Coordinates of C-alpha atoms in Angstrom, one line a residue:
Chain A
M1058 CA -0.2 -0.1 0.0
S1059 CA 1.2 3.0 -1.3
E1060 CA 2.4 5.9 1.7
I1061 CA 0.4 8.5 0.4
D1062 CA -3.0 8.7 0.9
T1063 CA -5.2 8.1 -2.0
P1064 CA -8.5 10.8 -1.4
I1065 CA -11.9 8.6 -0.4
L1066 CA -14.0 10.4 -2.3
E1067 CA -12.1 8.6 -5.9
I1068 CA -15.0 6.7 -6.8
K1069 CA -16.6 10.1 -7.1
K1070 CA -15.8 10.8 -10.8
L1071 CA -18.4 11.5 -13.0
V1072 CA -18.0 10.1 -15.7
V1073 CA -20.2 11.0 -18.8
K1074 CA -20.6 7.3 -20.8
D1075 CA -21.5 7.6 -24.6
D1076 CA -24.7 5.7 -24.1
T1077 CA -26.5 7.0 -20.8
Y1078 CA -27.6 9.5 -23.5
E1079 CA -29.8 9.6 -26.3
Q1080 CA -28.1 12.6 -27.8
V1081 CA -30.8 15.0 -27.8
V1082 CA -31.3 18.0 -26.9
F1083 CA -34.5 19.7 -26.1
G1084 CA -34.6 23.8 -25.8
E1085 CA -37.4 26.6 -26.4
V1086 CA -36.5 28.3 -29.8
F1087 CA -38.6 31.8 -29.1
A1088 CA -40.9 31.4 -25.6
P1089 CA -43.3 34.6 -26.3
F1090 CA -43.9 38.2 -24.8
R1091 CA -39.7 38.0 -23.9
A1092 CA -37.8 40.3 -25.7
D1093 CA -34.4 38.5 -26.2
S1094 CA -30.9 39.6 -26.1
Q1095 CA -31.9 41.9 -29.6
G1096 CA -35.0 43.6 -28.1
D1097 CA -37.1 40.9 -30.1
A1098 CA -40.4 39.7 -28.7
M1099 CA -43.3 37.6 -29.9
T1100 CA -46.8 36.8 -29.6
D1101 CA -48.0 33.3 -29.0
V1102 CA -49.6 33.3 -32.0
E1103 CA -46.1 34.5 -33.8
I1104 CA -44.2 31.9 -32.6
K1105 CA -47.1 28.6 -32.9
K1106 CA -46.9 30.0 -37.2
A1107 CA -43.8 30.3 -36.8
A1108 CA -42.9 26.7 -35.7
Y1109 CA -45.9 25.0 -37.6
N1110 CA -44.1 26.8 -40.7
F1111 CA -41.1 25.4 -39.9
M1112 CA -42.7 22.1 -39.9
K1113 CA -44.1 22.3 -43.1
N1114 CA -41.6 23.2 -45.2
M1115 CA -39.6 20.5 -44.0
R1116 CA -36.7 22.1 -42.6
L1117 CA -36.0 19.0 -40.6
D1118 CA -32.5 19.0 -40.5
N1119 CA -32.0 22.4 -41.2
I1120 CA -29.2 22.5 -38.1
D1121 CA -26.6 24.6 -38.2
V1122 CA -23.4 25.5 -35.9
G1123 CA -23.2 28.8 -35.0
H1124 CA -24.8 30.9 -37.2
N1125 CA -23.1 29.0 -40.2
L1126 CA -25.7 28.2 -42.1
Q1127 CA -24.1 24.4 -43.2
K1128 CA -26.4 21.6 -42.0
S1129 CA -25.0 19.6 -39.1
G1130 CA -26.2 16.9 -39.1
S1131 CA -28.6 17.4 -36.7
Y1132 CA -31.9 16.6 -37.7
V1133 CA -34.9 17.9 -35.1
V1134 CA -36.7 15.0 -33.8
E1135 CA -39.4 16.7 -31.9
S1136 CA -40.9 19.5 -32.1
F1137 CA -43.9 21.5 -29.7
I1138 CA -45.8 23.8 -28.4
V1139 CA -45.9 24.5 -24.8
R1140 CA -49.5 23.9 -24.1
H1141 CA -49.8 24.1 -20.1
D1142 CA -48.6 26.4 -17.2
N1143 CA -45.7 24.7 -14.7
D1144 CA -44.1 22.4 -17.7
P1145 CA -42.7 20.0 -15.4
D1146 CA -39.7 20.3 -17.3
G1147 CA -39.5 24.2 -16.7
F1148 CA -40.9 25.3 -20.5
I1149 CA -42.8 28.7 -20.4
K1150 CA -46.6 28.0 -22.0
G1151 CA -46.7 29.4 -25.8
A1152 CA -43.0 28.7 -26.1
W1153 CA -42.0 26.8 -29.2
V1154 CA -39.7 24.0 -27.9
L1155 CA -37.3 22.1 -30.7
G1156 CA -36.0 18.7 -29.6
V1157 CA -32.5 18.0 -31.9
K1158 CA -30.8 14.7 -32.6
V1159 CA -27.3 15.2 -32.3
E1160 CA -25.1 12.9 -34.4
D1161 CA -22.0 14.0 -34.2
K1162 CA -19.7 12.9 -31.3
D1163 CA -17.7 16.2 -31.0
L1164 CA -20.4 18.0 -31.2
W1165 CA -22.4 16.5 -28.6
N1166 CA -19.4 16.3 -26.6
S1167 CA -18.9 19.9 -26.8
I1168 CA -22.8 20.5 -25.6
L1169 CA -21.8 18.4 -22.8
K1170 CA -19.5 20.4 -22.0
G1171 CA -21.8 23.8 -22.1
E1172 CA -19.8 24.7 -25.6
V1173 CA -23.4 24.6 -27.3
N1174 CA -26.0 25.5 -25.2
G1175 CA -29.0 27.0 -26.4
F1176 CA -31.3 27.2 -29.9
S1177 CA -31.0 30.8 -31.9
L1178 CA -33.0 30.9 -34.8
Y1179 CA -32.6 32.4 -38.2
G1180 CA -35.3 33.8 -40.5
R1181 CA -36.5 36.4 -42.0
V1182 CA -40.0 38.4 -42.1
P1183 CA -41.3 39.8 -45.0
P1184 CA -39.6 43.3 -46.5
D1185 CA -43.3 45.0 -46.5
K1186 CA -43.9 44.1 -43.5
V1187 CA -43.5 47.3 -41.4
P1188 CA -41.7 46.7 -37.6
N1189 CA -43.9 46.4 -35.1
K1190 CA -42.3 48.7 -32.2
K1191 CA -44.5 48.9 -28.5
T1192 CA -43.5 51.0 -25.9
V1193 CA -44.2 48.1 -23.1
K1194 CA -43.5 47.6 -19.3
I1195 CA -41.6 44.9 -18.6
Q1196 CA -40.2 43.3 -15.7
K1197 CA -36.4 43.7 -15.8
V1198 CA -34.8 40.8 -13.9
T1199 CA -32.2 43.0 -12.1
E1200 CA -30.4 40.9 -9.8
I1201 CA -30.5 36.9 -10.2
K1202 CA -28.8 34.8 -7.0
G1203 CA -29.2 30.9 -8.5
L1204 CA -27.8 28.1 -8.1
T1205 CA -25.8 25.9 -11.4
E1206 CA -27.0 22.4 -13.4
K1207 CA -24.6 19.7 -12.1
S1208 CA -21.3 19.8 -14.5
L1209 CA -21.5 17.3 -17.5
F1210 CA -18.0 16.7 -18.0
G1211 CA -14.2 16.2 -16.6
M1212 CA -11.9 15.3 -13.8
L1213 CA -14.5 16.5 -10.3
P1214 CA -16.6 14.8 -8.5
E1215 CA -20.6 16.6 -9.6
H1216 CA -21.2 19.7 -7.9
T1217 CA -23.0 22.9 -8.5
H1218 CA -21.5 26.7 -7.6
E1219 CA -23.6 29.3 -6.7
F1220 CA -24.2 32.1 -8.6
H1221 CA -25.2 35.8 -7.9
I1222 CA -25.7 38.1 -11.8
K1223 CA -26.1 41.6 -11.7
F1224 CA -27.5 43.4 -15.5
D1225 CA -26.7 46.3 -16.7
D1226 CA -29.3 49.2 -17.9
F1227 CA -28.9 47.4 -21.8
N1228 CA -30.2 43.4 -19.9
R1229 CA -26.3 42.5 -20.5
I1230 CA -25.1 40.4 -17.9
I1231 CA -21.9 42.1 -15.8
P1232 CA -18.9 39.6 -15.6
T1233 CA -19.1 38.0 -12.4
E1234 CA -17.8 34.9 -10.0
T1235 CA -19.7 32.0 -9.0
N1236 CA -18.7 31.2 -5.0
Y1237 CA -15.4 28.4 -4.4
A1238 CA -16.8 25.1 -5.0
L1239 CA -14.2 22.0 -5.3
G1240 CA -11.1 24.8 -4.8
H1241 CA -12.3 26.2 -8.1
T1242 CA -14.4 29.3 -9.2
H1243 CA -16.1 29.8 -12.8
M1244 CA -16.5 33.3 -14.5
I1245 CA -19.8 34.5 -15.9
L1246 CA -19.6 36.3 -18.8
Q1247 CA -22.3 35.3 -20.6
G1248 CA -26.2 34.0 -19.9
T1249 CA -26.9 29.6 -19.4
S1250 CA -23.2 28.7 -19.1
T1251 CA -20.3 29.6 -17.2
E1252 CA -17.0 29.9 -18.5
E1253 CA -14.8 27.0 -18.1
S1254 CA -12.3 26.1 -15.4
L1255 CA -11.2 22.8 -14.7
E1256 CA -12.1 21.5 -18.0
H1257 CA -15.3 21.7 -17.6
S1258 CA -18.4 24.1 -17.2
H1259 CA -22.1 24.3 -15.8
R1260 CA -25.3 25.8 -17.0
F1261 CA -27.6 27.8 -15.6
S1262 CA -30.9 29.3 -16.6
L1263 CA -31.9 32.6 -16.2
S1264 CA -36.3 31.9 -16.9
E1265 CA -37.6 29.9 -14.3
Chain B
M734 CA -32.4 26.8 -10.8
I735 CA -32.7 30.3 -9.5
I736 CA -33.2 30.7 -5.6
D737 CA -34.0 34.4 -5.3
K738 CA -34.7 37.8 -8.1
K739 CA -34.9 41.1 -7.9
V740 CA -36.9 42.3 -11.0
E741 CA -38.6 46.1 -11.0
V742 CA -41.4 47.1 -13.7
V743 CA -39.8 49.3 -16.7
E744 CA -41.3 50.5 -19.6
A745 CA -39.2 49.6 -22.7
E746 CA -39.5 49.1 -26.2
V747 CA -39.6 45.8 -28.2
N748 CA -39.8 44.7 -31.5
F749 CA -43.0 42.0 -31.9
L750 CA -42.0 40.2 -34.8
E751 CA -44.1 39.0 -37.2
D752 CA -44.9 36.5 -40.0
L753 CA -41.6 35.2 -39.5
D754 CA -39.7 32.6 -42.0
V755 CA -37.7 31.0 -39.9
S756 CA -35.0 28.5 -42.1
W757 CA -32.3 27.7 -40.2
V758 CA -32.1 26.7 -36.3
S759 CA -28.4 27.4 -34.7
L760 CA -27.3 25.5 -32.2
V761 CA -25.1 28.2 -30.6
P762 CA -22.9 29.0 -27.3
H763 CA -25.5 31.7 -25.6
G764 CA -29.7 31.4 -26.6
A765 CA -30.9 34.7 -26.7
N766 CA -33.7 33.8 -24.3
R767 CA -31.0 32.2 -22.2
M768 CA -32.7 29.0 -21.4
P769 CA -29.7 26.3 -21.4
F770 CA -30.8 23.0 -23.3
K771 CA -32.0 20.5 -21.1
I772 CA -30.1 17.1 -22.1
I773 CA -32.5 13.7 -21.7
K774 CA -31.2 10.6 -20.7
S775 CA -32.0 7.3 -22.7
E776 CA -35.5 5.7 -21.4
D777 CA -34.3 1.9 -22.1
G778 CA -30.8 0.4 -21.4
A779 CA -28.5 3.4 -20.1
D780 CA -31.1 3.9 -17.6
K781 CA -31.4 0.5 -16.5
E782 CA -28.0 0.3 -16.3
E783 CA -28.1 3.2 -14.4
N784 CA -30.3 1.3 -11.6
M785 CA -28.0 -1.9 -11.4
L786 CA -25.7 -2.3 -8.4
D787 CA -22.1 -1.3 -8.8
V788 CA -21.3 -5.1 -6.7
I789 CA -17.6 -5.2 -6.1
Y790 CA -16.5 -8.3 -7.6
S791 CA -13.0 -8.5 -5.3
V792 CA -10.5 -6.7 -3.8
I793 CA -7.6 -7.0 -4.4
V794 CA -4.9 -6.9 -1.9
P795 CA -0.7 -6.6 -3.0
N796 CA 1.5 -9.1 -2.0
G797 CA 3.0 -8.4 1.5
V798 CA -0.1 -6.5 2.9
E799 CA -2.4 -8.9 4.6
L800 CA -6.2 -9.1 4.6
D801 CA -7.1 -9.4 8.3
V802 CA -4.5 -6.0 8.8
L803 CA -6.7 -4.6 6.0
K804 CA -9.6 -5.0 7.5
E805 CA -9.0 -3.2 10.9
E806 CA -8.5 -0.5 8.5
V807 CA -11.4 -0.6 6.5
P808 CA -13.9 -1.5 8.3
W809 CA -16.5 -2.1 6.1
L810 CA -14.1 -5.0 4.0
N811 CA -15.2 -7.5 6.9
G812 CA -19.1 -7.3 6.1
V813 CA -17.9 -8.6 2.9
K814 CA -18.1 -12.5 2.5
F815 CA -15.3 -13.8 0.2
I816 CA -16.2 -17.0 -1.5
K817 CA -12.8 -17.5 -2.8
T818 CA -8.9 -16.5 -4.0
E819 CA -7.5 -16.3 -6.0
N820 CA -3.3 -15.9 -6.9
Y821 CA -2.0 -13.4 -8.6
N822 CA 1.8 -12.9 -9.4
E823 CA 1.8 -9.6 -8.0
Y824 CA -1.0 -10.1 -5.7
K825 CA -4.1 -12.1 -4.6
S826 CA -7.7 -11.1 -5.8
Y827 CA -10.6 -12.1 -2.4
I828 CA -13.1 -13.0 -5.1
Q829 CA -17.2 -12.2 -3.3
V830 CA -19.5 -12.9 -6.7
P831 CA -19.0 -15.5 -9.4
Y832 CA -17.2 -13.8 -12.9
D833 CA -20.3 -14.7 -14.3
R834 CA -22.7 -12.4 -12.8
F835 CA -20.8 -9.5 -14.4
D836 CA -20.6 -8.4 -18.3
P837 CA -16.1 -8.6 -18.1
D838 CA -16.2 -5.2 -20.8
K839 CA -18.1 -3.3 -18.2
M840 CA -15.6 -4.2 -15.0
N841 CA -13.8 -1.8 -13.5
I842 CA -11.0 -1.3 -11.3
V843 CA -11.6 1.5 -8.4
K844 CA -9.3 2.4 -5.5
L845 CA -11.8 3.3 -2.3
D846 CA -10.4 4.3 1.2
K847 CA -7.3 3.5 3.0
G848 CA -6.2 2.8 -1.3
V849 CA -8.2 0.2 -1.8
M850 CA -8.2 -1.4 -4.5
V851 CA -11.8 -3.1 -5.8
L852 CA -12.8 -4.6 -9.2
V853 CA -16.8 -4.0 -9.5
G854 CA -18.9 -4.0 -12.3
K855 CA -22.9 -4.3 -12.9
V856 CA -25.3 -7.1 -11.0
D857 CA -28.5 -7.1 -12.4
N858 CA -31.0 -8.3 -9.3
P859 CA -27.6 -9.0 -6.8
D860 CA -27.6 -10.9 -3.9
P861 CA -28.6 -8.7 -1.1
E862 CA -25.4 -9.5 1.1
W863 CA -23.6 -8.3 -2.3
V864 CA -21.1 -5.5 -0.8
S865 CA -22.0 -2.4 -3.7
I866 CA -21.0 1.1 -4.5
G867 CA -23.3 3.2 -3.8
K868 CA -25.2 1.0 -1.4
D869 CA -23.0 0.1 1.2
I870 CA -19.4 2.5 1.0
T871 CA -20.2 6.2 0.2
D872 CA -19.8 9.1 1.8
P873 CA -23.3 10.2 2.7
S874 CA -21.5 13.9 3.1
G875 CA -21.5 13.7 -1.0
P876 CA -23.0 13.6 -4.1
S877 CA -23.9 9.9 -5.0
P878 CA -21.4 7.6 -6.3
T879 CA -20.1 7.2 -10.0
I880 CA -17.9 4.6 -11.2
P881 CA -15.1 5.9 -13.4
A882 CA -14.2 4.1 -16.5
F883 CA -10.8 2.1 -16.5
K884 CA -9.4 4.4 -18.6
E885 CA -10.6 7.3 -15.9
S886 CA -8.7 6.1 -13.3
F887 CA -5.8 5.0 -15.2
V888 CA -5.1 8.3 -16.6
S889 CA -6.1 9.9 -12.5
E890 CA -3.9 7.2 -11.0
L891 CA -0.9 7.9 -13.9
N892 CA -0.5 11.3 -12.6
N893 CA -1.3 10.6 -8.8
V894 CA 2.5 8.2 -9.2
I895 CA 3.8 11.8 -10.9
N896 CA 3.1 13.6 -8.7
V897 CA 4.3 11.6 -5.7
L898 CA 7.1 10.5 -7.5
V899 CA 7.6 14.0 -8.0
G900 CA 6.9 15.4 -4.4
A901 CA 8.9 12.4 -2.6
V902 CA 12.6 13.5 -5.5
S903 CA 11.9 17.0 -4.5
Q904 CA 11.0 17.2 -0.7
S905 CA 14.5 18.2 0.6
H906 CA 13.6 17.2 4.0
L907 CA 13.0 13.4 3.4
P908 CA 15.7 11.4 4.8
D909 CA 16.5 9.1 1.9
N910 CA 15.8 5.7 3.3
K911 CA 11.4 7.9 3.5
R912 CA 12.7 8.5 0.3
K913 CA 13.1 5.6 -1.3
S914 CA 9.6 4.0 0.1
I915 CA 7.3 6.6 -1.1
I916 CA 9.0 6.1 -4.1
S917 CA 9.2 2.1 -3.5
N918 CA 5.3 2.1 -2.4
S919 CA 3.8 4.3 -5.0
L920 CA 5.1 2.4 -8.0
E921 CA 3.9 -1.0 -6.5
A922 CA 0.7 0.4 -6.4
F923 CA 0.6 1.4 -9.6
K924 CA 1.8 -2.0 -11.0
V925 CA -0.6 -3.8 -9.1
F926 CA -3.4 -1.3 -10.3
M927 CA -2.2 -1.6 -14.4
L928 CA -1.4 -5.6 -13.7
A929 CA -5.3 -6.6 -11.9
G930 CA -6.5 -4.1 -14.8
I931 CA -5.0 -5.8 -17.6
D932 CA -6.2 -8.9 -15.7
H933 CA -9.6 -7.9 -15.3
G934 CA -11.9 -6.4 -17.9
G935 CA -11.5 -3.0 -18.5
F936 CA -8.2 -2.6 -19.7
A937 CA -9.4 -4.0 -23.1
T938 CA -11.2 -0.9 -24.3
A939 CA -9.1 0.8 -22.5
K940 CA -6.2 0.1 -25.0
S941 CA -7.9 1.4 -28.0
E942 CA -7.9 4.8 -26.7
V943 CA -4.8 5.1 -25.3
P944 CA -3.8 8.1 -27.3
E945 CA -6.2 9.9 -25.9
L946 CA -5.4 8.8 -22.3
I947 CA -1.8 9.9 -23.3
V948 CA -3.1 13.6 -24.9
R949 CA -5.0 13.5 -21.4
V950 CA -1.5 13.2 -19.1
K951 CA 0.1 15.9 -21.0
E952 CA -2.6 18.3 -21.3
K953 CA -2.6 18.2 -17.5
E954 CA 1.1 19.0 -17.8
E955 CA 0.4 21.8 -19.8
V956 CA -2.4 23.6 -17.4
M957 CA 0.4 22.8 -14.4
S958 CA 2.7 24.9 -16.3
D959 CA -0.1 27.4 -17.3
V960 CA -0.5 27.7 -13.8
T961 CA 2.3 28.3 -12.6
V962 CA 4.6 30.5 -14.9
K963 CA 5.1 33.3 -11.9
E964 CA 8.1 34.5 -11.4
E965 CA 11.0 35.7 -14.1
L966 CA 13.4 32.5 -12.8
Q967 CA 11.1 29.9 -13.8
E968 CA 10.0 31.6 -17.2
K969 CA 13.9 31.3 -17.5
V970 CA 14.8 28.3 -17.0
E971 CA 11.1 26.8 -18.9
A972 CA 12.8 29.1 -22.0
V973 CA 15.7 26.8 -21.6
E974 CA 13.7 23.9 -21.2
K975 CA 11.8 25.1 -24.2
E976 CA 15.6 24.8 -26.0
E977 CA 16.9 21.9 -24.8
K978 CA 13.6 20.3 -25.8
A979 CA 14.3 21.6 -29.2
P980 CA 17.0 19.2 -31.4
S981 CA 20.6 20.3 -29.7
P982 CA 22.5 22.7 -32.0
T983 CA 25.5 20.3 -31.2
S984 CA 24.1 17.6 -32.9
A985 CA 22.8 19.9 -35.5
I986 CA 26.1 22.1 -36.0
D987 CA 28.0 18.1 -36.3
A988 CA 25.2 17.4 -38.8
L989 CA 25.2 20.3 -41.5
I990 CA 29.7 20.3 -40.7
S991 CA 29.3 16.1 -42.2
K992 CA 26.6 17.4 -44.6
I993 CA 29.3 20.4 -45.8
D994 CA 32.2 18.1 -45.8
T995 CA 30.4 15.1 -48.0
L996 CA 29.4 18.2 -49.9
V997 CA 32.6 19.3 -50.3
E998 CA 34.4 16.1 -51.3
K999 CA 31.9 15.8 -53.8
L1000 CA 32.3 19.1 -55.5
D1001 CA 36.3 18.4 -55.7
A1002 CA 35.6 14.9 -56.6
L1003 CA 33.3 17.4 -60.2
S1004 CA 35.5 19.6 -59.9
K1005 CA 38.7 17.9 -61.0
P1006 CA 37.2 14.8 -63.4
K1007 CA 39.0 13.1 -66.4
E1008 CA 39.6 14.9 -69.1
E1009 CA 37.8 12.1 -71.4
E1010 CA 34.7 12.6 -68.5
V1011 CA 34.7 16.3 -69.1
Q1012 CA 34.9 15.9 -72.8
K1013 CA 32.0 13.0 -73.0
S1014 CA 30.3 15.4 -71.0
E1015 CA 30.4 18.4 -72.7
E1016 CA 29.5 16.5 -75.6
E1017 CA 26.5 14.9 -74.2
N1018 CA 25.1 17.6 -72.3
P1019 CA 27.5 21.3 -71.1
P1020 CA 24.7 22.7 -69.5
V1021 CA 23.6 20.1 -66.7
E1022 CA 27.2 20.1 -65.7
E1023 CA 26.7 23.8 -64.7
N1024 CA 23.6 23.6 -63.4
V1025 CA 25.0 20.4 -60.8
F1026 CA 27.6 23.2 -59.9
E1027 CA 25.4 26.1 -59.4
K1028 CA 23.0 24.3 -57.1
F1029 CA 26.0 22.9 -54.9
E1030 CA 26.7 26.1 -54.6
E1031 CA 23.5 27.3 -53.7
K1032 CA 23.3 24.7 -51.6
L1033 CA 26.1 25.3 -49.1
N1034 CA 25.1 29.0 -49.4
A1035 CA 21.4 27.8 -47.9
M1036 CA 24.0 25.4 -45.5
G1037 CA 25.7 28.3 -44.6
D1038 CA 22.7 30.9 -43.3
I1039 CA 21.4 27.7 -41.8
L1040 CA 24.7 27.2 -39.2
D1041 CA 25.0 31.2 -39.2
K1042 CA 21.5 31.0 -37.7
V1043 CA 22.5 27.7 -35.2
V1044 CA 25.3 29.7 -34.1
A1045 CA 23.1 32.9 -32.9
K1046 CA 20.7 30.8 -31.5
I1047 CA 23.9 29.1 -29.1
E1048 CA 24.8 32.3 -28.3
K1049 CA 21.3 33.5 -27.0
I1050 CA 21.3 30.8 -25.0
E1051 CA 24.2 31.4 -23.3
A1052 CA 23.4 35.1 -22.9
L1053 CA 20.5 33.3 -20.7
D1054 CA 22.4 30.9 -18.9
S1055 CA 24.3 33.0 -17.1
T1056 CA 21.5 35.3 -16.1
I1057 CA 20.0 32.4 -14.6
P1058 CA 20.8 32.8 -10.9
E1059 CA 22.6 29.6 -8.6
P1060 CA 19.9 27.7 -7.2
V1061 CA 17.8 29.0 -4.0
S1062 CA 16.7 26.3 -2.4
K1063 CA 16.4 27.2 1.7
S1064 CA 12.0 26.4 1.5
E1065 CA 11.7 23.3 1.4
D1066 CA 9.3 23.5 -0.9
R1067 CA 10.8 24.7 -4.0
V1068 CA 12.9 22.4 -6.5
P1069 CA 16.2 24.4 -6.6
A1070 CA 16.2 25.8 -10.3
N1071 CA 19.4 24.4 -12.4
P1072 CA 19.4 24.4 -15.9
K1073 CA 21.1 21.9 -16.6
Q1074 CA 19.0 19.5 -15.3
N1075 CA 18.0 16.1 -16.9
D1076 CA 15.0 15.6 -18.2
A1077 CA 13.6 13.9 -15.0
D1078 CA 14.3 16.9 -13.3
I1079 CA 12.3 19.1 -16.1
W1080 CA 9.5 16.9 -14.6
A1081 CA 10.2 18.2 -11.2
G1082 CA 10.3 21.6 -12.1
A1083 CA 7.0 22.2 -13.5
I1084 CA 4.9 20.2 -11.5
F1085 CA 6.7 21.7 -8.5
R1086 CA 6.0 25.5 -10.3
N1087 CA 2.3 24.3 -8.9

């Protein structure tokens, strides 16, 4: 036996086995009456229209990475509009949700690491359409305290971090840091996932 | 998960999109709606496997260690009922569960508290008396345990060994016999880990991933270097190390000189041909002869340029060498910085800057 003690919790290292996952991600493409980071919003009626149109035109494999407009090999396996409040998965009523199968191993690993972590749509509004700008009262979030999700990658045991995020006047995250857990922290510069530290990052949600 | 949030009601100008024709959906680092993906797990095989228990197949005890002594230090071992013992050259395997209850390709070797090594595997409908990880051996304060694959354990163990070796070599206060004992024990434990892994599943799948494992170990080395470059002295040592890892200037010069000598000899031979050969050659293909000389001349010039660069590099290294102070090793936790160290010393320096 070694005289140097081995860490007792050796067995707790998280291992991501490929066959553990179906390699399917679910996410909201757009949720109603919520301005995104670019100040755009959609009504529930418009979202449903856009979702149905996407399916009608069979754009099931028009899934690219980082808006490169190149098919990634991923494809839509589920598409639905959230029907009720208090959805068990936390989706917002009226939101368009896609389930996308990610076949590419490297891309899937990027998702597990939190490097790829959300959907973003690319589309066109008819040129004759006049922008429908409205001044509305919105609930502006100024601060959020929360817990990240567990890391899905890396050599450390499963763990989470607490975060306390503040937003500036333009609804941008003011860069901050998570608390310490297992002797490390993560920077938070943008929404939905922390920066990488010790070979892993954490997803987090800024929506309930 | 959101614990608390502060909101204020404000007026804002929002652009409501209408008749939007979505042609692409993109996978991006941060979705505009700030909601992360939800990742689902498999509903059949994987989940079923997750619900299966990680049952201990056997406890690996290195030769020279008595199971009874081990039981005194590791209480849970007393609850294991062994059905037989297998003797290997370097260790004994105390078996709890028949081998045919496991899928050999999915068995893993895991190191538990006090360095006790066990072979584990998933078993469906296990005997309630069998000791398993998670059910019988767990840390109540931590998250639920996950068994690492052999390759994960391999990387971890290899890194542990490297750290222990470096620590033992670099701790100046350690007496030599203690140092030797630490090194010997660490290598012995790693040897048994590897042999047991090879003797029992796990390794079969891991060996096909050796290149990846090597990258992982190397990556750790690079991370350590990144973290530790703090002091000017260390930077200088690192610069020298890099130079030393490059092809040796001396050997490069020797090789160049040798090539130049060969070229000169060939040139001499070509420049003193027999008269009849010259005549014959000129008759057959005079321009080629000229080209050969020109090419040799070009090559010689090129060689000369390379030689100049190499000499300049040596001078640079010599200059750097003279700026590095003598080792300041009064502190016990610092490796003496010696730019002329061998490979093992370079390792020690890299790790210890952590």
